Short mmCIF file of C-alpha atoms in Angstrom, two decimals:
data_model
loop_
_atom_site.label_atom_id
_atom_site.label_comp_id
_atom_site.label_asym_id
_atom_site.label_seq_id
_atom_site.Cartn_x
_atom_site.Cartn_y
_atom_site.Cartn_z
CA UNK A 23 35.95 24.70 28.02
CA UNK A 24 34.70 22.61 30.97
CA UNK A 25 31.48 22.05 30.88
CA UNK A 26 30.16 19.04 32.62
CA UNK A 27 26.86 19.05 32.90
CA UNK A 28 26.28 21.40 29.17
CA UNK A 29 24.63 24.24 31.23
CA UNK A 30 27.13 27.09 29.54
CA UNK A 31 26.57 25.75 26.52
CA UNK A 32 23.22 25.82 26.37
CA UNK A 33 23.37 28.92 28.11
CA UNK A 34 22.25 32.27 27.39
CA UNK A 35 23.28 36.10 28.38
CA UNK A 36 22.14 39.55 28.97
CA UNK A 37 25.19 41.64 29.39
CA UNK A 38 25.72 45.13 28.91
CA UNK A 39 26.12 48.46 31.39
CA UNK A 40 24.51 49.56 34.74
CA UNK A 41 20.84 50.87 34.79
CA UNK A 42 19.67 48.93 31.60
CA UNK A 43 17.73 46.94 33.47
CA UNK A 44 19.22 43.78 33.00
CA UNK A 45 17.77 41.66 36.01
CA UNK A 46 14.24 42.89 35.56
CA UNK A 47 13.88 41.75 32.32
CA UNK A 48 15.69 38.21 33.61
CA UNK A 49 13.49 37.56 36.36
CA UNK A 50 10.46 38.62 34.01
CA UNK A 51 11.80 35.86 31.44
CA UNK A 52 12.66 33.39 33.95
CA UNK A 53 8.60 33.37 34.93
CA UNK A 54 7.62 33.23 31.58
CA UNK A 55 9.63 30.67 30.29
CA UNK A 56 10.09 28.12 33.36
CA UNK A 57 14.04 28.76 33.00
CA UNK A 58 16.72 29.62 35.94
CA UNK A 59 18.10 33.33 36.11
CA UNK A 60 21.14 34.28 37.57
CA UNK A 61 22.28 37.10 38.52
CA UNK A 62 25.74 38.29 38.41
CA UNK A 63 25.72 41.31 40.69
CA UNK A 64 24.23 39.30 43.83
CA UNK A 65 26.62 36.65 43.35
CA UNK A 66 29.36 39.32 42.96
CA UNK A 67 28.48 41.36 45.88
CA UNK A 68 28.16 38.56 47.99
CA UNK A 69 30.06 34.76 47.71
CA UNK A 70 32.31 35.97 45.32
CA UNK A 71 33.92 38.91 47.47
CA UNK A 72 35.47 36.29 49.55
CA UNK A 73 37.01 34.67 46.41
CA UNK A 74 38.11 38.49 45.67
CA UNK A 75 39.80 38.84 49.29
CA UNK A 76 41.48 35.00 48.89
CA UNK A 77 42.65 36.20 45.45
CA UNK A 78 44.54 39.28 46.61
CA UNK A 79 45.87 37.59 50.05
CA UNK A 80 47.45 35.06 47.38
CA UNK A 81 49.17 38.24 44.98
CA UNK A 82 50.26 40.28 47.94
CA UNK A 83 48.07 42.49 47.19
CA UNK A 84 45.74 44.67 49.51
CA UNK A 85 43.26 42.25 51.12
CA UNK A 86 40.17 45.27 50.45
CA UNK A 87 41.18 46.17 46.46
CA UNK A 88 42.99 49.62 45.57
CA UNK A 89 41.70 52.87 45.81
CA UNK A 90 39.40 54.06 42.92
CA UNK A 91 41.70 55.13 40.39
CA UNK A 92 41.96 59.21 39.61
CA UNK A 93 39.36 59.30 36.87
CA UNK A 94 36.60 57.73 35.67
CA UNK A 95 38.15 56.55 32.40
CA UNK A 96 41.17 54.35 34.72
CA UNK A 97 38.57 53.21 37.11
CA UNK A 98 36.62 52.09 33.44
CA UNK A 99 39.74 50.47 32.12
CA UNK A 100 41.02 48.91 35.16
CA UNK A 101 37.71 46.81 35.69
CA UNK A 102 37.37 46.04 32.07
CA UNK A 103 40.82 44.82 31.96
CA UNK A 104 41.62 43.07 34.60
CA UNK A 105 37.89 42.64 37.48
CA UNK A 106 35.67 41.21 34.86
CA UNK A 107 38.28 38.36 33.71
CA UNK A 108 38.19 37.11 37.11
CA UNK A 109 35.20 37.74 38.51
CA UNK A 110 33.98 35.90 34.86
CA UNK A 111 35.83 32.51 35.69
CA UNK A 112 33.86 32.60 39.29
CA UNK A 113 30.46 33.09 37.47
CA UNK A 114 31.38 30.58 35.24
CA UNK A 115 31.98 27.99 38.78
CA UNK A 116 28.91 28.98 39.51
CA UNK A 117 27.10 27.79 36.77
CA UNK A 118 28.71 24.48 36.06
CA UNK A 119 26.82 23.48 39.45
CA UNK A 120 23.58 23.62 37.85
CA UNK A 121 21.39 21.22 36.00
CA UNK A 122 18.96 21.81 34.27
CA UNK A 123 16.40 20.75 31.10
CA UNK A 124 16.14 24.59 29.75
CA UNK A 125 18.25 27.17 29.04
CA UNK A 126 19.98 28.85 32.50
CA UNK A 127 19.72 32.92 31.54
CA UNK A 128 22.91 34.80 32.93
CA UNK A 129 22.78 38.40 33.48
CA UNK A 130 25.05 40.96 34.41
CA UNK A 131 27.14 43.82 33.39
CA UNK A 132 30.44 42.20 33.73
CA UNK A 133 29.32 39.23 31.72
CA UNK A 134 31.28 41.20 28.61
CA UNK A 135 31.29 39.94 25.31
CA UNK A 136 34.85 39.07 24.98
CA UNK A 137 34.48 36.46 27.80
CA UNK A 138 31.54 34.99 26.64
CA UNK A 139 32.67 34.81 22.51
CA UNK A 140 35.44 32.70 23.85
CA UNK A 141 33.09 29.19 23.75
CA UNK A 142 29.43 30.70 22.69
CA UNK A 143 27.44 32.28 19.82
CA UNK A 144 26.44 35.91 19.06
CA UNK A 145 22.79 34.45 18.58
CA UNK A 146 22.55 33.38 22.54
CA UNK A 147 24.08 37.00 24.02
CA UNK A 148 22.15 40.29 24.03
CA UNK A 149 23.94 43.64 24.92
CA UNK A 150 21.49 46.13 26.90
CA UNK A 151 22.69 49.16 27.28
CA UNK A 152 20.77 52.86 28.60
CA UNK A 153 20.63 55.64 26.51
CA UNK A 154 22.51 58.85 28.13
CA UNK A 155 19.26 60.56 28.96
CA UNK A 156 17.80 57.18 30.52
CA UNK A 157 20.96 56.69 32.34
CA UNK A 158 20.93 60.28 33.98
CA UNK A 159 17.29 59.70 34.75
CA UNK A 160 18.21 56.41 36.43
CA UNK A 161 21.45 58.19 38.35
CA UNK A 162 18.51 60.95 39.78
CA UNK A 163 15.85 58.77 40.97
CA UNK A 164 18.24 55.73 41.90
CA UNK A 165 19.49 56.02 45.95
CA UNK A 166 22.50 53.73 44.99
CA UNK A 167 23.77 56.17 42.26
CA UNK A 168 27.31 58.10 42.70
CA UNK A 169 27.91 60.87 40.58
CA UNK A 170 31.43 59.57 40.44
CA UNK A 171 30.24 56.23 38.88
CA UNK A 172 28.11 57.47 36.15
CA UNK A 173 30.68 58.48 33.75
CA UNK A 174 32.82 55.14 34.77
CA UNK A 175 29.21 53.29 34.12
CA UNK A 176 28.56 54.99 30.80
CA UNK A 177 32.68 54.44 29.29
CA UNK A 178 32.11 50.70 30.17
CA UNK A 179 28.67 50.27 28.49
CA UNK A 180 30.38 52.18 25.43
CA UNK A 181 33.38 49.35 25.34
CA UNK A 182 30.68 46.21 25.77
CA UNK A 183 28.67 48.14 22.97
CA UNK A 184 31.76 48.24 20.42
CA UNK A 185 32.91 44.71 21.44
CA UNK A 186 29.42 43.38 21.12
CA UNK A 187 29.35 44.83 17.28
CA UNK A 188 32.80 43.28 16.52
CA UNK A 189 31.34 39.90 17.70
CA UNK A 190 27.93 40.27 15.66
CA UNK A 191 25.86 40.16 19.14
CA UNK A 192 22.94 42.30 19.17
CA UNK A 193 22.95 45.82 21.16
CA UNK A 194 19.60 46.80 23.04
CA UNK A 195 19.46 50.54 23.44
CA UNK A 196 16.65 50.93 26.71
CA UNK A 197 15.92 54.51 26.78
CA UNK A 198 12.55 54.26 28.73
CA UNK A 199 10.30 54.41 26.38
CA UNK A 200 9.21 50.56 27.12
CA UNK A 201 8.23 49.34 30.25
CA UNK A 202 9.84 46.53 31.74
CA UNK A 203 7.34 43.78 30.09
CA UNK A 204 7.86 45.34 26.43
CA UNK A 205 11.54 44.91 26.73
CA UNK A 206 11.04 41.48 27.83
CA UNK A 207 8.99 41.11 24.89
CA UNK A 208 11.81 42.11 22.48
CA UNK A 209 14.67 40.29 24.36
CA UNK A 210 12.34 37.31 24.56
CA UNK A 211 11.70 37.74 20.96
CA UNK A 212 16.01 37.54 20.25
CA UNK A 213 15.96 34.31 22.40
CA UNK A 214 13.02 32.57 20.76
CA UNK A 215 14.75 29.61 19.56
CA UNK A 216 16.65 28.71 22.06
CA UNK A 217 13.47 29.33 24.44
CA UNK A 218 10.95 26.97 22.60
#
């Protein structure tokens, strides 16, 4: 893998489904520790939409994506299988262009860890997922929740949950038990080494 500068490989990454919290407890570790977070879902909804739109002008394709698929479980398997790859190798551009003396801390639910097994170790990944009931709760109080998207959320955290066991990465259940600075704490504690 090109890597010029080492910054994937001495990355590390919080992946893992919607409304785990994910970029809270980066931008709490990323004060703590003196290290760079980034995060997926701004890049995503932002710089890497126009890479999206040049992709699919290229393919033929419908310049604004498809519809949503029929169901919840196609939508799921439709962005595990074929958004995330691509989207992945634009994060991945992303982070080559930056430098720096610590660890860079990725986060983001379509950092999945298939993509990320393919040049790093289990040790430098965490999976954070929500528990249902923490999930619902999130999907009530959240404006940006669709009912539609829940059960497409919760069938995508499920798959990055059973492909973070096969890979031996740990999986973070947040049920909201913790506030944001205990989880910090125990993702923190996972990342000690490579945070010293």
């Amino acid at each position: 893998m090109w890597d010029p500068f080492g910054t994937l490989a001495n990355a590390l990454w919080i992946g893992g489904a919607q409304w785990a919290g994910k970029s809270t407890v980066a931008r709490i570790l990323a004060h703590r520790h003196g290290i760079t977070a980034y995060h997926y879902d701004y890049h995503d909804a932002r710089g890497h939409n126009d890479r999206r739109i040049a992709q699919r002008a290229l393919r033929s394709q419908p310049l604004y994506g498809a519809e949503p698929e029929p169901t919840a479980e196609l939508e799921a398997r439709r962005i595990i299988e074929s958004s995330f790859a691509d989207r992945f190798e634009w994060t991945l551009d992303d982070l080559r262009a930056l430098v720096s003396g610590r660890p860079v801390l990725a986060e983001g639910w379509g950092l999945r860890p298939e993509l990320v097994m393919e040049f790093s170790k289990p040790d430098r990944m965490i999976v954070m997922v929500p528990s249902e009931e923490f999930r619902l709760h999130q999907a009530e109080t959240l404006a940006r929740a669709a009912v539609r998207n829940i059960d497409r959320d919760r069938i995508i955290g499920e798959d990055a949950v059973s492909r973070a066991r096969a890979y031996g990465i740990r999986v973070y259940e947040v049920d909201g038990s913790r506030n944001a600075e205990q989880v910090a704490d125990e993702v923190s504690e996972h990342f000690a080494e490579m945070l010293r």
